[in-house]
Coordinates of C-alpha atoms and ligand atoms in Angstrom, one line a residue:
M278 CA 1.5 33.2 19.8
K279 CA 2.5 29.5 19.7
T280 CA 2.5 27.8 16.4
V281 CA 3.0 24.3 17.7
S282 CA 0.2 22.8 19.8
Q283 CA 0.5 20.7 23.0
H284 CA -1.8 18.8 25.2
L285 CA -3.2 20.1 28.5
I286 CA -3.1 17.2 31.0
N287 CA -3.5 17.4 34.7
G288 CA -2.9 21.2 34.7
R289 CA 0.3 21.0 32.7
F290 CA 1.2 21.6 29.1
V291 CA 2.8 18.4 27.7
D292 CA 4.1 17.1 24.5
S293 CA 2.9 13.8 23.1
H294 CA 4.0 10.4 24.3
G295 CA 4.5 9.6 20.6
Q296 CA 6.2 11.8 18.0
D297 CA 3.4 12.3 15.5
T298 CA 2.8 15.8 14.1
V299 CA 1.0 17.3 11.2
D300 CA 1.6 20.5 9.3
V301 CA -0.9 23.3 9.6
H302 CA -1.6 25.4 6.4
N303 CA -3.4 28.7 6.0
P304 CA -6.5 27.7 3.9
A305 CA -6.5 31.1 2.2
T306 CA -2.9 31.1 1.0
G307 CA -1.6 27.6 1.5
A308 CA 1.3 29.0 3.6
L309 CA 2.7 26.8 6.4
I310 CA 1.7 28.4 9.7
G311 CA 2.5 25.8 12.3
R312 CA 2.5 22.2 13.5
S313 CA -0.1 20.1 15.4
I314 CA 0.8 17.3 17.7
L315 CA -1.2 14.1 17.4
G316 CA -1.7 12.3 20.7
D317 CA -2.1 8.6 21.2
E318 CA -3.9 6.2 23.5
V319 CA -1.3 6.8 26.3
D320 CA -1.8 10.5 26.3
T321 CA -5.6 10.0 26.3
E322 CA -5.6 7.5 29.1
R323 CA -3.5 10.0 31.2
A324 CA -6.0 12.7 30.6
I325 CA -8.9 10.5 31.5
A326 CA -7.1 9.4 34.7
A327 CA -6.5 13.0 35.6
A328 CA -10.1 13.9 35.0
K329 CA -11.3 11.0 37.1
A330 CA -9.0 11.9 40.0
A331 CA -10.2 15.5 39.9
F332 CA -13.9 14.7 39.8
P333 CA -14.7 14.1 43.6
A334 CA -13.3 17.4 44.7
W335 CA -14.7 19.4 41.7
S336 CA -18.2 17.9 42.0
A337 CA -18.1 18.9 45.7
T338 CA -17.4 22.6 45.0
T339 CA -20.2 25.1 45.7
L340 CA -22.1 26.8 42.9
E341 CA -20.4 30.1 43.9
E342 CA -17.0 28.5 43.6
R343 CA -17.8 27.1 40.2
K344 CA -19.1 30.5 39.1
R345 CA -15.8 32.2 40.1
Y346 CA -13.8 29.7 38.0
L347 CA -16.1 30.2 35.0
Q348 CA -15.7 34.0 35.4
R349 CA -11.9 33.6 35.4
I350 CA -12.0 31.6 32.2
A351 CA -14.1 34.3 30.6
D352 CA -11.7 37.0 31.8
A353 CA -8.7 35.1 30.4
L354 CA -10.5 34.7 27.1
T355 CA -11.2 38.5 27.0
E356 CA -7.5 39.2 27.5
R357 CA -6.5 36.8 24.6
M358 CA -9.5 37.6 22.3
D359 CA -7.5 39.5 19.6
E360 CA -5.0 36.6 19.3
L361 CA -7.8 34.0 19.2
V362 CA -9.6 35.9 16.5
A363 CA -6.3 36.3 14.5
M364 CA -5.6 32.6 14.8
T365 CA -9.2 31.7 13.7
V366 CA -8.7 33.8 10.6
A367 CA -5.3 32.2 9.9
E368 CA -6.0 28.5 10.7
Y369 CA -9.7 28.2 9.7
G370 CA -9.9 31.0 7.1
A371 CA -12.9 32.6 8.8
P372 CA -13.6 36.2 7.8
A373 CA -12.4 38.6 10.5
F374 CA -15.9 39.8 11.4
F375 CA -17.2 36.3 11.8
A376 CA -14.2 35.1 13.8
G377 CA -14.7 38.0 16.1
Y378 CA -18.4 37.3 16.6
M379 CA -17.9 33.5 17.1
N380 CA -15.1 33.8 19.6
G381 CA -16.9 36.6 21.5
Q382 CA -19.7 34.2 21.9
A383 CA -17.3 31.4 23.0
R384 CA -16.3 33.7 25.8
D385 CA -19.9 34.5 26.6
F386 CA -20.7 30.8 27.2
F387 CA -18.7 31.0 30.4
L388 CA -20.8 34.0 31.5
L389 CA -24.1 32.4 30.5
A390 CA -23.3 29.2 32.4
Q391 CA -23.0 31.3 35.5
D392 CA -26.5 32.7 35.0
V393 CA -27.9 29.2 34.6
L394 CA -26.4 27.9 37.9
K395 CA -29.2 28.0 40.6
A396 CA -29.6 25.8 43.5
D397 CA -33.1 24.7 42.4
N398 CA -31.6 23.2 39.3
F399 CA -29.9 20.6 41.5
E400 CA -32.5 19.8 44.2
E401 CA -36.3 19.7 44.4
R402 CA -38.6 18.4 47.1
Y403 CA -42.0 16.6 46.6
G404 CA -43.4 15.6 50.0
N405 CA -41.0 13.1 51.5
A406 CA -39.1 12.7 48.2
T407 CA -36.0 14.7 47.3
V408 CA -35.0 14.7 43.7
T409 CA -31.4 15.6 43.3
K410 CA -29.4 16.1 40.2
V411 CA -25.8 15.0 40.4
P412 CA -22.9 15.5 38.0
L413 CA -22.3 12.5 35.7
G414 CA -18.6 12.2 36.2
V415 CA -15.9 12.6 33.5
A416 CA -17.3 14.1 30.2
G417 CA -15.5 13.5 26.9
L418 CA -16.1 16.5 24.6
I419 CA -15.4 15.9 20.9
T420 CA -15.6 18.9 18.6
P421 CA -15.5 19.8 14.8
W422 CA -13.4 22.3 13.0
N423 CA -16.1 24.8 11.9
G424 CA -15.8 27.1 15.0
N425 CA -13.8 24.8 17.2
P426 CA -13.3 27.2 20.1
W427 CA -17.0 28.0 20.1
F428 CA -17.9 24.3 20.5
I429 CA -15.2 23.6 23.1
A430 CA -16.4 26.6 25.1
G431 CA -20.1 25.8 24.9
K432 CA -19.6 22.2 26.0
T433 CA -16.9 22.9 28.6
A434 CA -18.9 25.7 30.3
S435 CA -22.0 23.5 30.7
A436 CA -20.0 20.5 31.9
L437 CA -18.0 22.4 34.5
A438 CA -21.1 24.3 35.7
A439 CA -22.8 20.9 36.2
G440 CA -19.8 19.7 38.3
C441 CA -18.2 17.3 35.7
T442 CA -14.6 17.2 34.8
V443 CA -13.7 17.0 31.1
V444 CA -11.4 15.5 28.5
V445 CA -11.6 17.6 25.3
K446 CA -10.8 16.1 21.9
P447 CA -10.7 19.1 19.6
S448 CA -10.7 18.8 15.8
E449 CA -7.3 18.0 14.4
L450 CA -7.8 20.9 12.0
S451 CA -8.0 23.5 14.7
T452 CA -5.3 22.8 17.2
L453 CA -3.6 26.2 17.1
Q454 CA -6.9 27.9 18.0
T455 CA -7.3 25.3 20.7
Q456 CA -3.8 26.1 22.0
I457 CA -4.9 29.6 22.9
L458 CA -8.0 28.4 24.5
M459 CA -6.0 25.9 26.6
E460 CA -3.7 28.7 27.7
C461 CA -6.8 30.6 28.9
F462 CA -8.0 27.5 30.8
E463 CA -4.5 27.3 32.4
K464 CA -4.5 31.0 33.3
A465 CA -7.9 30.5 35.1
D466 CA -6.0 28.2 37.5
L467 CA -8.6 25.5 37.9
P468 CA -7.6 22.5 40.1
P469 CA -5.4 20.2 38.0
G470 CA -7.3 17.6 36.0
V471 CA -10.6 19.5 35.9
I472 CA -10.0 20.4 32.2
N473 CA -7.8 18.2 30.0
V474 CA -7.3 18.6 26.3
V475 CA -5.8 15.9 24.1
N476 CA -5.1 16.8 20.4
G477 CA -5.1 14.0 17.8
I478 CA -7.2 12.2 15.4
G479 CA -10.7 10.7 16.0
P480 CA -10.0 7.0 15.5
V481 CA -7.2 7.2 18.1
V482 CA -7.9 9.9 20.8
G483 CA -11.7 10.1 20.2
N484 CA -12.0 6.3 20.1
T485 CA -10.1 5.9 23.4
I486 CA -12.4 8.3 25.1
T487 CA -15.6 6.7 23.7
H488 CA -14.5 3.3 24.9
S489 CA -13.2 4.2 28.3
S490 CA -15.1 2.9 31.3
D491 CA -13.9 5.9 33.3
V492 CA -15.8 8.3 31.0
Q493 CA -19.5 8.6 31.8
K494 CA -20.6 11.2 29.2
I495 CA -19.9 12.0 25.6
S496 CA -20.9 15.3 24.0
F497 CA -20.1 15.1 20.3
T498 CA -20.5 17.7 17.6
G499 CA -19.6 16.5 14.1
S500 CA -20.9 14.5 11.1
T501 CA -23.8 12.1 11.3
K502 CA -21.5 9.3 10.0
V503 CA -19.1 9.7 13.0
G504 CA -22.0 10.3 15.4
K505 CA -23.4 6.9 14.5
Q506 CA -20.0 5.3 15.3
I507 CA -19.8 7.1 18.6
I508 CA -23.2 6.0 19.8
R509 CA -22.3 2.4 19.0
D510 CA -19.0 2.7 20.8
A511 CA -20.5 4.3 23.8
T512 CA -23.1 1.5 24.2
D513 CA -20.8 -1.0 25.9
T514 CA -20.3 1.3 28.9
M515 CA -23.8 2.8 28.6
K516 CA -22.4 6.3 28.5
R517 CA -24.9 9.2 28.3
V518 CA -24.5 10.7 24.8
T519 CA -25.4 14.1 23.3
L520 CA -25.0 14.2 19.5
E521 CA -25.1 17.4 17.5
L522 CA -24.8 16.2 13.9
G523 CA -25.3 17.2 10.3
G524 CA -28.1 19.1 8.5
K525 CA -29.6 19.9 5.2
S526 CA -31.8 22.8 6.2
P527 CA -34.6 24.2 4.0
T528 CA -35.4 27.9 3.5
I529 CA -39.1 28.2 2.5
V530 CA -39.8 31.4 0.6
L531 CA -43.6 31.9 0.9
D532 CA -45.4 33.2 -2.1
D533 CA -46.3 36.5 -0.5
A534 CA -42.7 37.4 0.1
D535 CA -40.8 40.4 -1.3
M536 CA -38.5 38.3 -3.5
D537 CA -35.4 40.4 -3.3
K538 CA -35.5 40.5 0.5
A539 CA -36.4 36.8 0.6
I540 CA -33.4 35.8 -1.5
Q541 CA -31.1 38.1 0.5
F542 CA -32.3 36.2 3.6
A543 CA -32.0 32.8 1.9
L544 CA -28.4 33.5 0.7
T545 CA -27.4 34.7 4.1
A546 CA -28.8 31.5 5.7
G547 CA -27.3 29.3 3.0
L548 CA -23.9 30.8 3.0
L549 CA -23.4 31.1 6.8
N550 CA -19.7 30.3 7.3
T551 CA -19.6 29.9 3.5
G552 CA -21.8 26.9 3.9
Q553 CA -19.5 25.3 6.4
A554 CA -22.3 25.4 9.0
C555 CA -24.5 22.7 10.3
I556 CA -27.4 25.1 10.2
A557 CA -26.8 26.4 6.7
G558 CA -30.1 26.7 4.7
T559 CA -28.8 24.9 1.6
R560 CA -32.2 24.0 0.0
I561 CA -34.0 27.1 -1.1
L562 CA -37.7 26.4 -1.7
V563 CA -39.4 28.9 -3.9
P564 CA -43.0 29.0 -5.4
E565 CA -43.0 27.7 -8.9
S566 CA -44.8 30.8 -10.2
R567 CA -42.0 33.1 -8.9
L568 CA -38.9 31.1 -10.0
E569 CA -37.8 33.6 -12.7
E570 CA -37.9 36.5 -10.1
A571 CA -35.9 34.3 -7.7
K572 CA -33.3 33.5 -10.3
T573 CA -32.7 37.2 -11.0
A574 CA -32.4 38.0 -7.3
I575 CA -30.0 35.1 -6.8
R576 CA -27.7 36.2 -9.6
T577 CA -27.6 39.8 -8.2
G578 CA -27.1 38.6 -4.6
I579 CA -24.2 36.2 -5.4
E580 CA -22.4 38.9 -7.5
A581 CA -22.5 41.2 -4.5
L582 CA -20.7 38.8 -2.2
A583 CA -17.1 39.7 -1.5
I584 CA -14.8 36.7 -1.8
G585 CA -11.3 37.0 -0.6
D586 CA -8.7 37.7 2.0
P587 CA -10.3 36.7 5.3
Q588 CA -8.5 39.5 7.0
A589 CA -10.3 42.2 4.9
P590 CA -13.2 43.7 6.8
D591 CA -15.8 43.2 4.0
T592 CA -14.9 39.6 3.1
V593 CA -17.9 37.3 3.4
I594 CA -16.8 34.2 1.4
Q595 CA -14.0 32.3 2.9
P596 CA -11.9 29.3 1.7
M597 CA -12.8 25.7 2.6
V598 CA -10.9 24.6 5.7
S599 CA -8.6 22.1 3.9
Q600 CA -7.6 20.9 0.5
G601 CA -9.5 17.6 1.2
H602 CA -12.7 19.4 2.0
Y603 CA -12.3 21.6 -1.1
E604 CA -12.1 18.4 -3.2
R605 CA -15.2 17.0 -1.5
V606 CA -17.2 20.1 -2.2
Q607 CA -16.1 20.1 -5.9
S608 CA -17.2 16.5 -6.2
Y609 CA -20.7 17.6 -5.2
I610 CA -20.7 20.3 -7.9
R611 CA -19.8 17.6 -10.5
K612 CA -22.5 15.3 -9.0
G613 CA -25.1 18.0 -9.4
I614 CA -24.2 18.4 -13.1
E615 CA -24.3 14.7 -13.6
E616 CA -27.7 14.4 -11.9
G617 CA -29.1 16.9 -14.4
A618 CA -29.4 20.0 -12.3
E619 CA -28.5 23.3 -14.0
I620 CA -25.9 25.7 -12.7
L621 CA -27.4 29.2 -12.3
V622 CA -24.2 30.8 -10.9
G623 CA -20.8 29.5 -9.9
G624 CA -19.6 26.1 -11.0
E625 CA -16.5 23.9 -10.8
G626 CA -13.0 25.2 -10.0
K627 CA -11.6 28.2 -8.1
P628 CA -12.7 31.8 -8.5
E629 CA -10.2 33.7 -10.7
G630 CA -7.3 35.2 -8.6
Y631 CA -7.8 32.8 -5.7
E632 CA -5.9 29.7 -7.0
A633 CA -3.6 29.5 -4.0
G634 CA -6.3 29.0 -1.4
N635 CA -9.1 26.4 -1.1
Y636 CA -11.8 28.8 -2.5
V637 CA -15.0 27.4 -4.0
K638 CA -17.2 29.6 -6.3
P639 CA -20.5 30.2 -4.6
T640 CA -22.7 27.9 -6.7
V641 CA -26.5 27.8 -7.0
F642 CA -28.2 25.0 -8.8
V643 CA -31.7 25.3 -10.3
G644 CA -33.8 22.5 -11.8
V645 CA -33.2 20.5 -8.7
T646 CA -35.5 17.8 -7.5
N647 CA -35.5 16.8 -3.9
D648 CA -34.4 13.3 -4.6
M649 CA -31.0 14.4 -6.0
A650 CA -27.9 13.8 -3.9
I651 CA -27.2 17.6 -3.9
A652 CA -30.6 18.1 -2.3
Q653 CA -30.3 15.2 0.2
E654 CA -26.6 15.1 1.3
E655 CA -24.7 17.6 3.4
I656 CA -22.2 19.3 1.2
F657 CA -20.8 21.7 3.8
G658 CA -19.7 24.4 1.3
P659 CA -21.2 27.2 -0.7
V660 CA -23.4 25.0 -2.9
L661 CA -27.1 25.7 -2.8
S662 CA -30.1 24.1 -4.5
V663 CA -33.3 25.8 -5.6
I664 CA -36.3 23.6 -5.5
T665 CA -39.8 24.7 -6.6
Y666 CA -43.1 24.0 -5.0
R667 CA -46.8 24.6 -5.8
D668 CA -48.4 25.3 -2.4
D669 CA -47.6 25.4 1.3
E670 CA -48.5 21.8 1.7
E671 CA -46.0 20.7 -0.8
A672 CA -43.3 23.1 0.6
V673 CA -43.7 21.5 4.0
A674 CA -43.5 18.0 2.5
I675 CA -40.3 18.8 0.6
A676 CA -38.8 20.5 3.6
N677 CA -39.4 17.4 5.7
D678 CA -38.4 14.9 3.0
V679 CA -34.8 14.6 4.1
A680 CA -32.9 12.4 6.7
Y681 CA -31.8 15.5 8.7
G682 CA -33.8 17.8 11.0
L683 CA -31.5 20.3 12.5
H684 CA -32.8 23.7 11.3
A685 CA -35.2 25.5 9.0
Y686 CA -36.0 29.0 7.8
V687 CA -39.3 30.5 6.7
Y688 CA -39.7 33.9 4.9
G689 CA -43.0 35.6 4.2
V690 CA -45.3 38.5 5.0
N691 CA -48.3 36.9 6.7
K692 CA -46.9 36.0 10.1
E693 CA -49.6 33.6 11.1
R694 CA -49.2 31.6 7.9
A695 CA -45.4 31.6 8.3
R696 CA -45.8 30.3 11.8
A697 CA -48.2 27.6 10.7
V698 CA -45.6 26.4 8.2
A699 CA -42.8 26.6 10.8
D700 CA -44.9 24.5 13.2
R701 CA -45.0 21.6 10.7
I702 CA -41.3 21.4 10.0
L703 CA -39.5 18.5 11.6
A704 CA -36.4 20.4 12.9
G705 CA -35.0 21.4 16.2
R706 CA -34.9 25.1 15.4
V707 CA -36.9 27.2 12.9
M708 CA -36.3 30.9 12.2
I709 CA -39.0 33.1 10.7
N710 CA -37.9 36.2 8.9
E711 CA -34.8 36.7 11.0
I712 CA -31.5 35.0 11.6
V713 CA -30.8 35.2 15.3
D714 CA -28.3 33.4 17.4
D715 CA -29.5 32.9 20.9
P716 CA -27.3 30.5 22.9
T717 CA -29.7 30.5 25.8
R718 CA -32.4 28.6 24.1
P719 CA -32.3 24.8 23.5
F720 CA -30.4 23.7 20.3
G721 CA -30.3 20.3 18.7
G722 CA -31.6 18.1 16.0
F723 CA -34.6 15.9 15.1
K724 CA -34.0 12.7 13.1
M725 CA -30.4 12.1 11.9
S726 CA -29.3 15.5 13.1
G727 CA -28.7 14.3 16.6
L728 CA -29.8 13.4 20.1
G729 CA -30.3 15.7 23.0
R730 CA -30.1 19.5 23.4
E731 CA -27.4 22.0 24.3
F732 CA -27.4 25.5 25.7
G733 CA -28.9 27.0 28.9
I734 CA -30.7 24.8 31.3
H735 CA -31.0 22.0 28.7
G736 CA -27.2 22.1 28.3
L737 CA -26.7 21.8 32.0
D738 CA -29.1 18.9 32.3
A739 CA -27.1 17.0 29.7
Y740 CA -24.3 16.6 32.3
L741 CA -26.5 15.6 35.2
E742 CA -28.0 12.3 36.5
T743 CA -31.2 12.3 38.6
R744 CA -31.5 10.6 42.0
T745 CA -34.8 10.4 44.0
V746 CA -34.6 9.7 47.7
F747 CA -37.7 8.9 49.7
A748 CA -37.2 9.6 53.4
G749 CA -39.6 7.6 55.5
Ligands
NAD824 P1 -16.3 14.8 11.8 O1 -17.5 14.0 12.2 O2 -15.4 14.3 10.8 O3 -15.3 15.0 13.1 C1 -15.8 15.6 14.3 C2 -14.9 15.2 15.4 O4 -15.0 13.8 15.7 C3 -13.4 15.5 15.2 O5 -12.8 16.0 16.3 C4 -12.9 14.1 14.8 O6 -11.5 14.0 15.0 C5 -13.7 13.2 15.7 N1 -13.8 11.8 15.3 C6 -13.7 11.3 14.1 N2 -13.8 9.9 14.1 C7 -14.0 9.6 15.4 C8 -14.2 8.4 16.1 N3 -14.2 7.2 15.5 N4 -14.4 8.4 17.4 C9 -14.4 9.6 18.1 N5 -14.2 10.8 17.5 C10 -14.0 10.8 16.2 O7 -16.9 16.3 11.5 P2 -16.1 17.5 11.0 O8 -15.7 17.3 9.6 O9 -15.0 17.9 11.9 O10 -17.2 18.7 11.1 C11 -18.2 18.8 10.2 C12 -19.5 18.1 10.6 O11 -19.9 18.6 11.8 C13 -20.6 18.4 9.6 O12 -21.3 17.2 9.4 C14 -21.5 19.4 10.4 O13 -22.9 19.4 10.1 C15 -21.3 18.9 11.8 N6 -21.7 19.9 12.7 C16 -22.8 19.8 13.5 C17 -23.1 20.9 14.4 C18 -24.4 20.8 15.2 O14 -24.5 21.6 16.1 N7 -25.4 20.0 14.9 C19 -22.3 22.0 14.5 C20 -21.1 22.0 13.7 C21 -20.8 21.0 12.9

């Protein structure tokens, strides 16, 4: 396994035009595990030029040809799956079970994209009018660190299926995982320039992509702050933009719920990826009359969580991806205390015995009001807020009283009532009584959580433009 990353430009692995590199540390131990190269504007322009040159031939391939290439990428990923999982554990600190699940799904995106590809997605006739969907051109794909191969795979599979060529800008915190993915792309032997990957930081590599007049589409997953910058930057060239941004998702525990089961559900939703998940249910809404029961169930639930070595099979709680992110999460724990919320479990500092890694104690605040920063801002760590409500009306109002609208969870016995609550939540996805992951159904956010949808036919459409021809 390589421990120094490269770029993939025009079908070849290349080093940077400049000399910048950055050390990569294992977040669980602090050990140095490799080096990332940081590309610059020259590397990025080369990748864009290669993608532009490859576009006419790639967009002219048949659906069957594209399916064969997608299958080859899936096969290459299957061959390298164990290495990709091991690197995800080492570089990101993801527990082994979760790294396996996430990367298995990354491979599956290339299978699912084949199922979506049908001729009638591209052409429909209405009398003398033919409506044709055509690939947009070069797509710039910019991804975050919390499951970087998963995001690259999801976006790349849809873009290639649509007939676009791509320039990927992976998170600078995930380049060793990206390296394995690039080697799979290379193994699949696509025509040079169809997939290009440039490592580097957002304000350099990402910024060059978003400003380029040779890039027609940006698909970005990351923070709302950077998402706003990207949509501004893309305006000059009127790029099509898909934005998958932050979240502050509610879990509404209805008053007919079995509290132990409800809290187990809420903690699973809240601590997905140890809270480093855009869809984490970080605000737990419980009926005022059942708060004491909820508190007891939370204490028990948190005590049962295994923190530790991401390689151990039972580990659930992982370290934060970086020292910087650890500090950010700690600052929110301090802020919660300053705002007057009360710590039910957890608190500042590292759990005993885990001082070498970026571990945060799973922390749950009670006495939280929805106007506090800990209830409004995305923390992206294992820090949850319990907020009480009096009736369903108030629960929905609190759930919606936030800038984000990515996801929500509802837990209760009466299914019709739970559904009625779910239907009033302003979020792109709501899960009632189950946490499922179905990458064939549309995914994306309301409000400040984003723009557009990914997955399945919606994901394909995001890389297509529509032309109507009237034949007289
Ligand atoms: P981030 O916004 O800091 O960075 C995301 C990517 O954007 C990185 O590759 C980064 O290098 C790049 N970037 C930064 N500045 C840029 C610029 N000026 N121009 C172009 N690119 C730039 O996010 P992150 O810390 O990597 O990831 C965590 C965030 O991602 C959280 O807010 C989380 O909610 C969000 N997220 C959203 C989803 C979703 O599907 N909605 C999924 C995962 C993560």
